[in-house]
């Protein structure tokens, strides 16, 4: 499975940004998909995940109410809509696929088998 993330950029605090991750290869709806982020000098952290059918989602407390994860299985894409962005959201954002289960959500990066290349999100005035 190859994952290609896009949509990062520079945005002012309070602004919005949408990330997209396009998958190729594999059977997309068999994977739980996740978004992680890594800020300079910090460990990679879980942001959001969605089950294969899209029926269940889970978001980190730090982004609940501000971020939304969704997927379009017909297009092999998963998206992360981000609003009310804060400077502390600045990081490289990665999409990832977990091929162990399509109905279980893990917040551990070790459970994810395939990773995109990352896209930079910078929140600054």
XYZ file of N, CA, C and O in Angstrom:
500
model
N 0.843 -1.184 0.000
C 0.000 0.000 0.000
C 0.881 1.237 0.000
O 1.798 1.348 0.820
N 0.598 2.136 -0.904
C 1.316 3.409 -0.945
C 0.345 4.518 -0.542
O -0.805 4.534 -0.975
N 0.837 5.416 0.298
C 0.024 6.520 0.794
C 0.683 7.838 0.416
O 1.891 8.011 0.613
N -0.120 8.755 -0.093
C 0.381 10.065 -0.502
C -0.447 11.132 0.187
O -1.630 11.297 -0.119
N 0.191 11.851 1.096
C -0.500 12.921 1.822
C -0.287 14.251 1.135
O 0.776 14.504 0.549
N -1.285 15.101 1.243
C -1.192 16.428 0.649
C -2.067 17.400 1.422
O -2.889 16.987 2.258
N -1.887 18.687 1.138
C -2.768 19.693 1.706
C -2.173 20.546 2.810
O -2.832 21.452 3.309
N -0.954 20.256 3.207
C -0.344 21.059 4.255
C -0.031 22.467 3.785
O -0.138 22.792 2.602
N 0.358 23.295 4.744
C 0.714 24.667 4.386
C 0.812 25.545 5.606
O 0.832 25.063 6.741
N 0.867 26.835 5.339
C 0.953 27.842 6.398
C -0.424 28.473 6.590
O -1.071 28.882 5.616
N -0.856 28.550 7.832
C -2.164 29.121 8.143
C -2.055 29.924 9.424
O -1.241 29.589 10.301
N -2.858 30.959 9.522
C -2.843 31.778 10.729
C -3.618 31.103 11.847
O -4.520 30.284 11.591
N -3.293 31.416 13.079
C -4.076 30.880 14.204
C -5.562 31.175 14.030
O -5.945 32.278 13.619
N -6.367 30.164 14.319
C -7.807 30.296 14.131
C -8.271 29.899 12.753
O -9.488 29.784 12.512
N -7.354 29.651 11.857
C -7.695 29.300 10.489
C -8.003 27.823 10.318
O -8.014 27.049 11.286
N -8.272 27.454 9.073
C -8.640 26.076 8.744
C -7.750 25.536 7.632
O -7.212 26.288 6.818
N -7.649 24.232 7.610
C -6.851 23.548 6.598
C -7.367 22.121 6.470
O -7.805 21.532 7.469
N -7.321 21.593 5.268
C -7.734 20.204 5.064
C -6.588 19.403 4.478
O -5.939 19.847 3.530
N -6.369 18.243 5.053
C -5.359 17.319 4.556
C -6.047 16.153 3.873
O -7.136 15.729 4.268
N -5.382 15.625 2.855
C -5.909 14.461 2.155
C -4.817 13.411 2.036
O -3.631 13.736 1.979
N -5.235 12.177 2.020
C -4.303 11.063 1.867
C -4.898 10.097 0.854
O -5.981 9.553 1.061
N -4.160 9.915 -0.226
C -4.617 9.027 -1.289
C -3.872 7.707 -1.191
O -2.641 7.693 -1.094
N -4.609 6.612 -1.187
C -4.002 5.284 -1.094
C -4.047 4.589 -2.440
O -4.995 4.756 -3.214
N -3.014 3.818 -2.703
C -2.996 2.979 -3.896
C -2.473 1.601 -3.517
O -1.625 1.465 -2.638
N -3.010 0.597 -4.177
C -2.657 -0.766 -3.828
C -3.477 -1.237 -2.641
O -3.966 -0.434 -1.864
N -3.642 -2.510 -2.484
C -4.408 -3.049 -1.375
C -5.904 -2.860 -1.542
O -6.377 -2.355 -2.563
N -6.637 -3.260 -0.526
C -8.084 -3.106 -0.505
C -8.383 -2.061 0.555
O -8.364 -2.336 1.765
N -8.649 -0.850 0.126
C -8.664 0.309 1.014
C -9.646 0.150 2.172
O -9.332 0.518 3.306
N -10.826 -0.386 1.908
C -11.815 -0.453 2.988
C -11.505 -1.538 4.010
O -12.246 -1.723 4.971
N -10.419 -2.243 3.829
C -9.983 -3.235 4.813
C -9.034 -2.644 5.859
O -8.595 -3.335 6.778
N -8.689 -1.375 5.679
C -7.727 -0.741 6.573
C -8.377 0.299 7.460
O -9.120 1.147 6.984
N -8.053 0.241 8.736
C -8.275 1.405 9.579
C -7.216 2.432 9.200
O -6.045 2.098 9.045
N -7.645 3.669 9.026
C -6.729 4.736 8.623
C -6.549 5.726 9.766
O -7.498 6.056 10.484
N -5.332 6.189 9.915
C -5.045 7.131 10.982
C -4.224 8.317 10.507
O -3.577 8.266 9.453
N -4.299 9.372 11.292
C -3.437 10.535 11.126
C -2.611 10.694 12.392
O -3.151 10.615 13.505
N -1.344 10.922 12.213
C -0.424 11.212 13.300
C 0.305 12.509 12.973
O 0.293 12.959 11.840
N 0.945 13.076 13.969
C 1.750 14.278 13.729
C 3.002 14.236 14.593
O 3.032 13.604 15.644
N 4.005 14.945 14.108
C 5.263 15.022 14.847
C 5.811 16.430 14.747
O 6.105 16.918 13.650
N 5.925 17.059 15.895
C 6.502 18.397 15.971
C 7.997 18.272 16.229
O 8.454 17.251 16.750
N 8.775 19.293 15.889
C 10.220 19.228 16.101
C 10.569 18.935 17.554
O 10.028 19.569 18.474
N 11.421 17.955 17.747
C 11.876 17.613 19.087
C 10.883 16.812 19.907
O 11.135 16.547 21.088
N 9.771 16.429 19.294
C 8.752 15.677 20.018
C 8.510 14.332 19.351
O 8.845 14.125 18.190
N 7.900 13.436 20.104
C 7.565 12.136 19.557
C 6.317 12.247 18.669
O 5.508 13.151 18.817
N 6.208 11.275 17.766
C 5.024 11.224 16.921
C 3.808 10.936 17.804
O 3.851 10.065 18.680
N 2.717 11.660 17.557
C 1.534 11.475 18.383
C 0.294 11.224 17.525
O 0.179 11.711 16.397
N -0.613 10.483 18.100
C -1.870 10.161 17.450
C -2.747 11.404 17.354
O -2.824 12.192 18.300
N -3.427 11.535 16.206
C -4.351 12.646 16.012
C -5.781 12.128 15.838
O -6.685 12.551 16.547
N -5.971 11.221 14.891
C -7.325 10.751 14.581
C -7.246 9.455 13.807
O -6.230 9.153 13.175
N -8.331 8.691 13.866
C -8.408 7.454 13.104
C -9.854 7.149 12.756
O -10.784 7.629 13.417
N -10.010 6.320 11.722
C -11.340 5.955 11.235
C -11.311 4.514 10.761
O -10.345 4.069 10.130
N -12.348 3.762 11.092
C -12.402 2.361 10.703
C -12.652 2.207 9.200
O -12.977 3.175 8.517
N -12.500 0.991 8.728
C -12.572 0.723 7.297
C -13.866 1.166 6.632
O -13.866 1.683 5.516
N -14.965 0.968 7.327
C -16.259 1.360 6.772
C -16.532 2.844 6.944
O -17.463 3.382 6.339
N -15.759 3.469 7.807
C -16.021 4.864 8.150
C -17.032 5.010 9.264
O -17.393 6.122 9.633
N -17.477 3.888 9.826
C -18.531 3.937 10.817
C -18.093 4.417 12.187
O -18.924 4.871 12.982
N -16.816 4.292 12.476
C -16.310 4.735 13.775
C -15.075 5.594 13.599
O -14.226 5.314 12.748
N -15.009 6.623 14.403
C -13.846 7.493 14.411
C -13.395 7.726 15.843
O -14.166 7.518 16.800
N -12.151 8.137 15.982
C -11.627 8.479 17.305
C -10.623 9.594 17.124
O -9.789 9.548 16.211
N -10.717 10.602 17.963
C -9.814 11.743 17.888
C -9.125 11.965 19.220
O -9.693 11.724 20.288
N -7.916 12.431 19.158
C -7.176 12.790 20.363
C -7.884 13.938 21.072
O -8.521 14.788 20.429
N -7.777 13.960 22.378
C -8.441 15.009 23.152
C -8.013 16.405 22.700
O -8.802 17.339 22.732
N -6.762 16.526 22.296
C -6.225 17.831 21.924
C -6.867 18.409 20.666
O -6.754 19.610 20.415
N -7.527 17.568 19.874
C -8.120 18.052 18.624
C -9.624 17.859 18.560
O -10.257 18.279 17.586
N -10.201 17.221 19.563
C -11.653 17.003 19.560
C -12.387 18.329 19.485
O -12.030 19.294 20.151
N -13.420 18.341 18.648
C -14.190 19.558 18.469
C -13.592 20.504 17.441
O -14.241 21.479 17.055
N -12.365 20.244 17.011
C -11.711 21.109 16.020
C -11.381 20.361 14.724
O -11.410 20.932 13.648
N -11.033 19.085 14.851
C -10.649 18.282 13.699
C -11.731 17.243 13.405
O -12.410 16.745 14.307
N -11.849 16.898 12.145
C -12.765 15.851 11.713
C -12.036 14.937 10.740
O -11.352 15.413 9.821
N -12.182 13.643 10.938
C -11.611 12.676 10.004
C -12.739 12.020 9.227
O -13.809 11.725 9.779
N -12.506 11.806 7.942
C -13.504 11.158 7.096
C -12.773 10.368 6.015
O -11.566 10.549 5.806
N -13.525 9.523 5.341
C -12.925 8.746 4.254
C -13.923 8.556 3.136
O -15.137 8.535 3.360
N -13.390 8.393 1.948
C -14.193 8.082 0.771
C -13.601 6.820 0.162
O -12.576 6.889 -0.530
N -14.207 5.697 0.455
C -13.645 4.425 0.005
C -13.702 4.273 -1.514
O -12.906 3.545 -2.096
N -14.627 4.934 -2.153
C -14.704 4.872 -3.608
C -13.512 5.554 -4.258
O -13.118 5.210 -5.379
N -12.934 6.524 -3.553
C -11.787 7.265 -4.080
C -10.484 6.878 -3.399
O -9.437 7.468 -3.683
N -10.548 5.913 -2.482
C -9.355 5.482 -1.733
C -8.685 6.666 -1.038
O -7.452 6.815 -1.078
N -9.499 7.471 -0.387
C -8.957 8.673 0.245
C -9.469 8.819 1.670
O -10.602 8.471 1.991
N -8.602 9.361 2.504
C -8.969 9.737 3.863
C -8.581 11.201 4.037
O -7.558 11.641 3.511
N -9.423 11.936 4.732
C -9.215 13.368 4.888
C -9.195 13.759 6.357
O -9.785 13.076 7.201
N -8.529 14.852 6.626
C -8.511 15.426 7.969
C -8.837 16.901 7.816
O -8.051 17.663 7.253
N -10.037 17.289 8.267
C -10.426 18.690 8.236
C -10.050 19.320 9.574
O -10.470 18.842 10.631
N -9.286 20.384 9.498
C -8.785 21.038 10.706
C -9.287 22.480 10.750
O -9.149 23.207 9.763
N -9.833 22.874 11.878
C -10.295 24.250 12.032
C -9.850 24.761 13.398
O -9.391 23.993 14.236
N -10.008 26.051 13.594
C -9.572 26.683 14.849
C -8.150 26.268 15.179
O -7.834 25.904 16.322
N -7.308 26.328 14.198
C -5.933 25.858 14.373
C -5.170 26.733 15.348
O -5.368 27.951 15.413
N -4.281 26.074 16.081
C -3.464 26.724 17.095
C -1.988 26.544 16.735
O -1.630 25.586 16.050
N -1.135 27.411 17.234
C 0.302 27.236 16.973
C 0.807 25.862 17.400
O 1.702 25.307 16.750
N 0.233 25.305 18.445
C 0.684 23.980 18.905
C 0.257 22.851 17.976
O 0.656 21.704 18.170
N -0.555 23.144 16.970
C -0.879 22.143 15.953
C 0.212 22.050 14.884
O 0.142 21.165 14.022
N 1.175 22.929 14.942
C 2.266 22.905 13.978
C 3.044 21.601 14.085
O 3.515 21.230 15.164
N 3.162 20.904 12.966
C 3.833 19.606 12.948
C 3.843 19.082 11.516
O 3.182 19.635 10.632
N 4.585 18.015 11.333
C 4.448 17.233 10.106
C 3.353 16.204 10.356
O 3.395 15.480 11.354
N 2.390 16.161 9.471
C 1.245 15.261 9.610
C 1.422 14.070 8.676
O 1.726 14.241 7.486
N 1.206 12.885 9.232
C 1.355 11.648 8.486
C 0.040 10.875 8.467
O -0.639 10.772 9.495
N -0.287 10.306 7.320
C -1.389 9.347 7.285
C -0.795 7.946 7.332
O 0.355 7.729 6.919
N -1.573 7.032 7.870
C -1.091 5.676 8.063
C -2.237 4.689 7.933
O -3.399 5.040 8.186
N -1.887 3.469 7.562
C -2.885 2.413 7.386
C -2.552 1.226 8.282
O -1.395 0.789 8.349
N -3.578 0.722 8.936
C -3.445 -0.456 9.801
C -4.143 -1.611 9.097
O -5.382 -1.598 8.968
N -3.380 -2.602 8.676
C -3.999 -3.694 7.918
C -4.367 -4.882 8.802
O -4.779 -5.924 8.298
N -4.236 -4.708 10.124
C -4.596 -5.805 11.016
C -6.102 -5.924 11.161
O -6.649 -7.006 11.278
N -6.777 -4.789 11.179
C -8.216 -4.809 11.372
C -8.850 -3.607 10.693
O -8.265 -2.529 10.672
N -10.046 -3.820 10.173
C -10.779 -2.695 9.590
C -11.834 -2.165 10.550
O -12.565 -1.236 10.212
N -11.908 -2.747 11.757
C -12.954 -2.333 12.689
C -12.414 -1.970 14.066
O -13.189 -1.725 14.983
N -11.108 -1.946 14.196
C -10.487 -1.629 15.475
C -9.603 -0.411 15.295
O -8.884 -0.296 14.301
N -9.661 0.490 16.240
C -8.842 1.698 16.171
C -7.744 1.629 17.219
O -8.023 1.465 18.408
N -6.525 1.783 16.782
C -5.389 1.869 17.690
C -4.825 3.280 17.647
O -4.777 3.903 16.586
N -4.384 3.764 18.805
C -3.746 5.075 18.849
C -2.229 4.948 18.874
O -1.524 5.951 18.950
N -1.744 3.721 18.786
C -0.307 3.496 18.799
C 0.234 3.459 17.383
O -0.254 2.708 16.537
N 1.266 4.225 17.138
C 1.858 4.251 15.805
C 2.461 2.901 15.431
O 2.575 2.585 14.243
N 2.800 2.100 16.431
C 3.413 0.803 16.146
C 2.431 -0.163 15.490
O 2.856 -1.156 14.877
N 1.155 0.104 15.619
C 0.152 -0.787 15.057
C -0.100 -0.519 13.576
O -0.762 -1.298 12.919
N 0.407 0.585 13.081
C 0.155 0.967 11.700
C 1.288 0.471 10.805
O 2.472 0.596 11.140
N 0.899 -0.091 9.685
C 1.841 -0.819 8.852
C 2.375 -0.006 7.667
O 3.469 -0.281 7.176
N 1.604 0.923 7.205
C 1.997 1.702 6.033
C 1.866 3.186 6.366
O 0.908 3.604 7.018
N 2.830 3.962 5.842
C 2.893 5.384 6.176
C 3.102 6.217 4.930
O 3.840 5.828 4.014
N 2.452 7.370 4.916
C 2.707 8.343 3.881
C 3.957 9.145 4.204
O 4.565 8.976 5.265
N 4.310 10.044 3.321
C 5.566 10.763 3.450
C 5.485 11.961 4.385
O 6.502 12.517 4.759
N 4.307 12.366 4.786
C 4.153 13.500 5.683
C 3.938 14.801 4.934
O 4.454 14.995 3.825
N 3.168 15.681 5.540
C 2.937 17.003 4.974
C 3.009 18.019 6.110
O 2.457 17.801 7.186
N 3.700 19.114 5.870
C 3.956 20.106 6.916
C 2.753 21.022 7.104
O 2.224 21.587 6.133
N 2.350 21.184 8.345
C 1.333 22.164 8.714
C 1.974 23.146 9.683
O 2.521 22.743 10.708
N 1.932 24.409 9.337
C 2.502 25.456 10.181
C 1.412 26.463 10.510
O 0.785 27.024 9.606
N 1.196 26.665 11.797
C 0.194 27.622 12.261
C 0.941 28.781 12.909
O 1.539 28.632 13.976
N 0.908 29.901 12.240
C 1.689 31.044 12.707
C 1.123 32.323 12.116
O 0.621 32.338 10.995
N 1.253 33.388 12.888
C 0.832 34.694 12.390
C 2.008 35.438 11.763
O 1.855 36.555 11.263
